[in-house]
XYZ file of C-alpha atoms in Angstrom:
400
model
C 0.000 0.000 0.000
C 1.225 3.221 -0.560
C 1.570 6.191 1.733
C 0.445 9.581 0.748
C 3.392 11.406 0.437
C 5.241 9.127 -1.415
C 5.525 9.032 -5.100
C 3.188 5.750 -6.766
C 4.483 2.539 -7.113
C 3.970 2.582 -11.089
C 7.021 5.374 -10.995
C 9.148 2.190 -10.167
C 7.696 -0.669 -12.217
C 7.600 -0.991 -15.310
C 5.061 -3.857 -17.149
C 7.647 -4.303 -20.009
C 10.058 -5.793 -17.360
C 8.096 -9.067 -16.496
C 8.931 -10.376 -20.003
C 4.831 -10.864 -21.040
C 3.707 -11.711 -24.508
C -0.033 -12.827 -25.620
C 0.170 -15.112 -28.903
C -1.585 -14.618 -31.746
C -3.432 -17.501 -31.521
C -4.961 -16.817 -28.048
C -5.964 -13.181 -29.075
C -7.957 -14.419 -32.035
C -9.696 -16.675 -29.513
C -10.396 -13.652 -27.812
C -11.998 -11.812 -30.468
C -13.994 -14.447 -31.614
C -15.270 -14.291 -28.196
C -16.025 -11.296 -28.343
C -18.557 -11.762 -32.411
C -20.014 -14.096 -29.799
C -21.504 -11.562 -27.623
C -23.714 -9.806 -30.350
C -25.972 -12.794 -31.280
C -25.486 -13.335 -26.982
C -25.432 -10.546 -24.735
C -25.019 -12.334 -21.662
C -21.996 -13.886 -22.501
C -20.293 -10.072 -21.751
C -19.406 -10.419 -18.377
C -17.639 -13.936 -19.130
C -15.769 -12.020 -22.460
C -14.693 -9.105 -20.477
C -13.395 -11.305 -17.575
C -11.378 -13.647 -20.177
C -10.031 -10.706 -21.332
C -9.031 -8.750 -17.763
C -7.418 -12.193 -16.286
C -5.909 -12.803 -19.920
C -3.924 -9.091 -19.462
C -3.159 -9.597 -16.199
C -5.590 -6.407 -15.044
C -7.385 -6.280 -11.526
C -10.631 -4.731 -13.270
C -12.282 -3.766 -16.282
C -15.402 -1.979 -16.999
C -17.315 -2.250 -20.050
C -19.882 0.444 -20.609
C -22.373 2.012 -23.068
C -24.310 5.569 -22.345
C -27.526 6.178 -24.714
C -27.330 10.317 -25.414
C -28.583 12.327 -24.506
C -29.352 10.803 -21.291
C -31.093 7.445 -20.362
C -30.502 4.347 -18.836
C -27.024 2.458 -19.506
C -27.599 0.080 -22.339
C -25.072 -2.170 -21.277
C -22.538 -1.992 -18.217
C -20.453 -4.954 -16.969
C -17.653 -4.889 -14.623
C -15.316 -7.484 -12.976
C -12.932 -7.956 -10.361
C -14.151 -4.794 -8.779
C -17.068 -5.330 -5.942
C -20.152 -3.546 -6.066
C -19.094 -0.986 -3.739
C -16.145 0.437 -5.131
C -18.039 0.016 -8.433
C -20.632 2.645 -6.824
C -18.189 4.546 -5.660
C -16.407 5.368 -8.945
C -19.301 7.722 -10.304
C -18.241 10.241 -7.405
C -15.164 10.490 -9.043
C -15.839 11.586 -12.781
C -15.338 14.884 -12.573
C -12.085 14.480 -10.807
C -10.997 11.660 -13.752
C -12.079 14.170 -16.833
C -9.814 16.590 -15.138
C -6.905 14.538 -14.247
C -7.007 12.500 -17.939
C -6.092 16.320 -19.187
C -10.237 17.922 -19.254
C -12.918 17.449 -21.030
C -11.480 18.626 -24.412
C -8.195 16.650 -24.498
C -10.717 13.451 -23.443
C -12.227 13.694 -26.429
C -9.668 14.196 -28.730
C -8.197 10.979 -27.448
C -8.706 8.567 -30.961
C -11.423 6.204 -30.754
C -9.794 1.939 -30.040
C -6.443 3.704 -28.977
C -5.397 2.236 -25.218
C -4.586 5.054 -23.144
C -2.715 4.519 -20.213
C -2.459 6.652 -17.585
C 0.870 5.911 -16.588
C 1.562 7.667 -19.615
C -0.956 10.440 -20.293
C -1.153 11.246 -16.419
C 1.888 13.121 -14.859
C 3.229 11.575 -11.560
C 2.602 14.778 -9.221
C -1.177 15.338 -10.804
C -2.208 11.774 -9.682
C -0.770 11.903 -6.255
C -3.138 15.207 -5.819
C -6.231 13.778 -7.088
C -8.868 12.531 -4.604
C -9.540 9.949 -6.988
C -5.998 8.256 -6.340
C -6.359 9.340 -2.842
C -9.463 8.061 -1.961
C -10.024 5.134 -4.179
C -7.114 3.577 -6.482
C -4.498 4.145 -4.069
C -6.076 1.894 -1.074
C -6.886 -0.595 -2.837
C -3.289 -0.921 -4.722
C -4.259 0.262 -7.922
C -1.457 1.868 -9.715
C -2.080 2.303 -13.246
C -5.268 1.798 -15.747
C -5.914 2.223 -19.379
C -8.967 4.028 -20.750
C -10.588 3.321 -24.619
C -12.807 5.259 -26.222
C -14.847 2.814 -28.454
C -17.600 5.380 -29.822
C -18.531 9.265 -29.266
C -21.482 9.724 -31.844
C -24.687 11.447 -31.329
C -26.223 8.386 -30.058
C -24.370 6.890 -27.790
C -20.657 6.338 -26.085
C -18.910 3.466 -25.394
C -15.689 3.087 -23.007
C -13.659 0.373 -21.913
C -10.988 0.795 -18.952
C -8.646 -1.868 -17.305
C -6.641 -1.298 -13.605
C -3.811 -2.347 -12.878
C -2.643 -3.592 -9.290
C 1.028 -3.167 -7.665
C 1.683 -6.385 -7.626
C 1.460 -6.370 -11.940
C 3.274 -3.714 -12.434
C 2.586 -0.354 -14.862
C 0.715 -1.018 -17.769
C 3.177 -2.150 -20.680
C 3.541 -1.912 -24.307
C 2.707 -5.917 -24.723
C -0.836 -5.007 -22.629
C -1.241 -2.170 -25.179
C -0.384 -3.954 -28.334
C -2.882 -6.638 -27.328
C -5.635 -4.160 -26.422
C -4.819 -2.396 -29.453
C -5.702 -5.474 -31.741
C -9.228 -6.309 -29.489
C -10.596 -2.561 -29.078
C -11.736 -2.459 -32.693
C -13.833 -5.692 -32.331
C -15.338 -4.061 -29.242
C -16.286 -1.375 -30.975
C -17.746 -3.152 -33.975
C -19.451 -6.018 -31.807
C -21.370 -3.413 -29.985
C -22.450 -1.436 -32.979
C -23.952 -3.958 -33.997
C -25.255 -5.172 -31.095
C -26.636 -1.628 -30.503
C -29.015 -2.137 -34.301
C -29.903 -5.675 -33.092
C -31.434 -4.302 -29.753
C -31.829 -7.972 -28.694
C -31.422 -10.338 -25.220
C -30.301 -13.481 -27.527
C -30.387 -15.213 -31.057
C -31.753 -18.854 -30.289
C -32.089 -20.775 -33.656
C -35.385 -21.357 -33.238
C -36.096 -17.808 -34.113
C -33.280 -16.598 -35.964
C -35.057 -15.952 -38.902
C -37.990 -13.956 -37.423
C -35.835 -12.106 -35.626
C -33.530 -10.650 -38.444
C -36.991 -9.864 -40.545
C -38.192 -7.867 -37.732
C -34.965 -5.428 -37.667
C -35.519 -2.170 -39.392
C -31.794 -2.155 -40.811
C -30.700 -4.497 -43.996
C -29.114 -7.673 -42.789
C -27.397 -10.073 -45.451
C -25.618 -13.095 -44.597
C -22.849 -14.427 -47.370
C -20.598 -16.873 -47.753
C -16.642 -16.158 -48.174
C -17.704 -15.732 -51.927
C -20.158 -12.970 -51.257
C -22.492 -14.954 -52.561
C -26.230 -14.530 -51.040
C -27.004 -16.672 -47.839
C -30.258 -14.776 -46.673
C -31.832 -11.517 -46.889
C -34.206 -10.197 -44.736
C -37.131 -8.141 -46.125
C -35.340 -4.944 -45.447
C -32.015 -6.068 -47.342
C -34.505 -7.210 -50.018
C -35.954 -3.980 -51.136
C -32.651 -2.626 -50.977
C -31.878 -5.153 -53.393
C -34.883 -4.677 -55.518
C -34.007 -0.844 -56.003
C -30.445 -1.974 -56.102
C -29.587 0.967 -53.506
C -27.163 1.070 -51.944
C -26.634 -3.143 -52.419
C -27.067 -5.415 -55.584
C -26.618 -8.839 -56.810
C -24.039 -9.013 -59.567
C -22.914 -11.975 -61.148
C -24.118 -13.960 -57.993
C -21.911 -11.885 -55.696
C -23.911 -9.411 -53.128
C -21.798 -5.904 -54.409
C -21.947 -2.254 -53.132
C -23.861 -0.515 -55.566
C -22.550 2.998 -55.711
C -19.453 1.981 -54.037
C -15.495 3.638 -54.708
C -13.772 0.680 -55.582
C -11.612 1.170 -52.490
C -14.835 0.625 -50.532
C -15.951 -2.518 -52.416
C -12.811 -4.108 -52.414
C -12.433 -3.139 -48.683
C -15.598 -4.817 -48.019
C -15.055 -7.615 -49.710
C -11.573 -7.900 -48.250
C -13.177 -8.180 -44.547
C -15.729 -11.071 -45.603
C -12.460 -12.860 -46.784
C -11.021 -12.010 -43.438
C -14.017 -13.023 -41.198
C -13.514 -16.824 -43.241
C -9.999 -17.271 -42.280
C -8.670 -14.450 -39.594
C -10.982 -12.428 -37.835
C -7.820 -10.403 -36.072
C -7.273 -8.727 -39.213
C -10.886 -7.416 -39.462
C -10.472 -4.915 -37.060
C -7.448 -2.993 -39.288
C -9.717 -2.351 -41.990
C -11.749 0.558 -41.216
C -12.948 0.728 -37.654
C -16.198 -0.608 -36.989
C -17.679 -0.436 -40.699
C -17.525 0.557 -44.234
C -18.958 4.106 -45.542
C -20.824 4.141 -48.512
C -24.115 6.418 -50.139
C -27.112 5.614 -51.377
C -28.247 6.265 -54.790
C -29.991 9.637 -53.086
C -26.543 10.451 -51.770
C -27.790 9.614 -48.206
C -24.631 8.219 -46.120
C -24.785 4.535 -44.858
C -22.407 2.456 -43.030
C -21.641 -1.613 -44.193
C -20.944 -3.276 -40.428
C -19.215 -6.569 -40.922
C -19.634 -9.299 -38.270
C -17.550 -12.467 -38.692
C -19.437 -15.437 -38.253
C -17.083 -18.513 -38.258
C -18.524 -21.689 -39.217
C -19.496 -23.323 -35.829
C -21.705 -25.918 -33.995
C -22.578 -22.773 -31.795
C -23.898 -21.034 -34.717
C -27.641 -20.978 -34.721
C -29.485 -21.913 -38.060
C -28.858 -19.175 -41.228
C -25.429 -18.432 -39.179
C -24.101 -21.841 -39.165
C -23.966 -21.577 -43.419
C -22.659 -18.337 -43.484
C -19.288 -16.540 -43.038
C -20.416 -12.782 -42.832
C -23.424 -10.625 -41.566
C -23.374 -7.406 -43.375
C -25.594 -4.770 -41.832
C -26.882 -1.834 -43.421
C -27.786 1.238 -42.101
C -27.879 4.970 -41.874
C -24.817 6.498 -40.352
C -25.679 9.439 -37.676
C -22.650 11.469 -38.615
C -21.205 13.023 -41.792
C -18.867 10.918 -44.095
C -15.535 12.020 -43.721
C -13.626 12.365 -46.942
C -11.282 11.647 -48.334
C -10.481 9.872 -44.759
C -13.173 7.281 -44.560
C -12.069 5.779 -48.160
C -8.173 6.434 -47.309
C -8.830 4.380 -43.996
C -10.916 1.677 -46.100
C -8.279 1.132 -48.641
C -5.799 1.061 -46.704
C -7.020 -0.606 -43.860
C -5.538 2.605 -41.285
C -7.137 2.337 -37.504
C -8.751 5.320 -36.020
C -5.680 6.219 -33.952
C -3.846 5.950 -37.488
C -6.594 8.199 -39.038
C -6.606 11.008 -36.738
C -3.046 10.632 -37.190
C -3.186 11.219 -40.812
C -5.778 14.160 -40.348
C -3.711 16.215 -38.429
C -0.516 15.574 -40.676
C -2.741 17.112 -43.611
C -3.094 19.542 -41.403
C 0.461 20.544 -40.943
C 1.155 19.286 -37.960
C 4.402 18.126 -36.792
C 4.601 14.398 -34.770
C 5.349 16.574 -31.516
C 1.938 19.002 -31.959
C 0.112 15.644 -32.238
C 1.216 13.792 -29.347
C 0.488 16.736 -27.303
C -2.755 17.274 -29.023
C -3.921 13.501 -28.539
C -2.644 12.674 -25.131
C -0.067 10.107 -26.801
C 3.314 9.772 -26.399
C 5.862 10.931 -28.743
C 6.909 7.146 -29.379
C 3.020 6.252 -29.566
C 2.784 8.457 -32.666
C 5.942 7.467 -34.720
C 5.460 3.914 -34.172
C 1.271 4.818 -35.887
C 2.897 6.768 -38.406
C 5.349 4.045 -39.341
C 2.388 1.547 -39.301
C 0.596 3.900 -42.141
C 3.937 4.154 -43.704
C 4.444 0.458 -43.768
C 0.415 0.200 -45.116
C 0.200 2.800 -47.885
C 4.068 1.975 -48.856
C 5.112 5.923 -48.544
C 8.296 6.895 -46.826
C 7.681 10.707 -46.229
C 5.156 12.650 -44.356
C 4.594 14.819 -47.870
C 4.155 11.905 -49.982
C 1.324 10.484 -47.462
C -0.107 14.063 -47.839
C -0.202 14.047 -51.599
C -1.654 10.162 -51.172
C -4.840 11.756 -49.084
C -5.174 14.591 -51.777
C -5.404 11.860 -54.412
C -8.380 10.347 -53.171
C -10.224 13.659 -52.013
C -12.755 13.123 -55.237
C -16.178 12.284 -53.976
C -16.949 8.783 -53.467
């Protein structure tokens, strides 16, 4: 336990030190786990436990807030009792202001881990009452917050602690956080257009026909599985989806788009870890009005689980109008290039003449956080200068 005038026990330990590593194969087992929780919603609290005990974290809370106010549409938290669970609201003020205020919180990118032992200077935790009063006695030394959606609808946040006796958050915890927050996000934007308890084969069918958004379930081929009546008039007025060929297709798709799209379905059949680096948590496209829509993707590996229609298919695409303006020439860039939000904003604010300091300053990151994104879109669009990825986004910036 720490005393109050001594400096915390993260300034001492460092997570990197205790030699951790999460393979590839057990992460993909997470995710999967994690598809599994939109056609189940109770299976949350087991995910999000799998995933705390997998990282080595003392707590996690998962939690989505309907805007602008209303009940929570879905909260879980483990390892943490009830009581200190009730005690964290008391706090919130005191956590916007110590994660850098209410601005700089929300110009934190969306799926990037943000850890506190990095964001949050040594002397301004030791003054909060919320280290004080609640992390401190009960050994907490560290945590990482994720933003999984801000949108007019809704937000979405994960956060992990981290106990003494783990050590600071590391870059192995972040790199494996980095690879499930995207499938978070997706799995409950889906989730939140499915507005159901459970998918129980019995009633698969009925269920999909009663959702007001299009739902069409393909095989690794893109060829048609099921339709339900929504997805069917969309495919009658062949906005914004067709059938081509025998292939489901975007209609009025950039070819960046489609062949994003079609890149994910191919992804969901053999790796759903990559899904998650191509475009956040879906696809933008238009209608034939010019309306904006947004293609989810939800991976649905062939298995005994898999109720009914699901069992045949690979895919769920999901259709449905998108509550905030399409971003171009960003959304496509991201698409083709399969760039994560973090990467994005990343991107943005280089267009924007930025330099990699200005950035990490203006998104909470560290320096070393920001070169090793910008390397990543280096490495993904095959550029090797900041003003050559700048002329790359100008090349796209025609309408889609």
């Amino acid at each position: 336990m720490l005393d109050s005038d001594r400096q915390p026990v993260r300034a001492g330990m460092n997570g990197d030190m205790t030699g951790r590593s999460y393979p590839a194969e057990r992460i993909s087992e997470l995710i999967g786990t994690i598809y599994d929780c939109v056609l189940d919603p109770a299976r949350w609290q087991s995910v999000v436990e799998s995933i705390r005990t997998e990282l080595d974290f003392c707590y996690a809370v998962l939690g989505v807030y309907p805007l602008p106010g209303g009940e929570v549409t879905l909260g879980v938290a483990t390892g943490i009792d009830s009581v200190k669970l009730g005690e964290l609201p008391a706090y919130g003020q005191d956590l916007v202001d110590l994660w850098g205020g209410d601005t700089k919180v929300k110009q934190y990118p969306l799926e990037e881990p943000i850890a506190q032992s990095q964001a949050v200077p040594d002397a301004a935790l030791v003054a909060s009452r919320y280290f004080l009063e609640w992390a401190q006695p009960q050994g907490v030394v560290d945590a990482v917050a994720i933003g999984l959606e801000r949108n007019a609808r809704m937000v979405s946040t994960l956060s992990f602690g981290r106990h003494e006796t783990a050590g600071i958050v590391g870059s192995a915890e972040l790199d494996a956080l980095r690879l499930l927050a995207p499938h978070f996000r997706r799995a409950i934007a889906i989730g939140q257009l499915l507005e159901l308890q459970s998918i129980a084969a019995a009633n698969v069918s009925s269920v999909l026909d009663g959702l007001s958004v299009g739902v069409v379930l393909v095989d690794e081929l893109m060829t048609l599985v099921h339709a339900n009546p929504v997805a069917e008039a969309m495919l009658a007025r062949k906005d914004p989806i067709k059938v081509s060929n025998g292939r489901l297709v975007v209609s009025d798709a950039s070819p960046a788009i489609s062949s994003a799209i079609e890149d994910a379905v191919a992804q969901a059949a053999g790796n759903e870890a990559a899904l998650g680096r191509r475009g956040g948590t879906g696809f933008p496209t238009r209608g034939l009005s010019g309306e904006p829509r947004i293609i989810h993707v939800l991976p649905l590996k062939r298995r005994e689980s898999r109720p009914g229609l699901f069992r045949r298919a690979i895919a769920a695409l999901f259709v449905a109008p998108v509550d905030r303006p399409i971003s171009l020439p960003f959304d496509a860039f991201a698409a083709l290039y399969g760039l994560t939000p973090a990467e994005v904003r990343i991107v943005e604010l280089i267009v924007a003449g930025r330099t990699q300091r200005e950035i990490a300053k203006a998104l909470g990151l560290a320096s070393a956080t920001v070169k090793t994104h910008l390397l990543h879109v280096f490495e993904k669009t095959d550029v090797r200068r900041q003003v050559d990825l700048v002329r790359l986004v100008a090349s796209l910036a025609s309408p889609l």
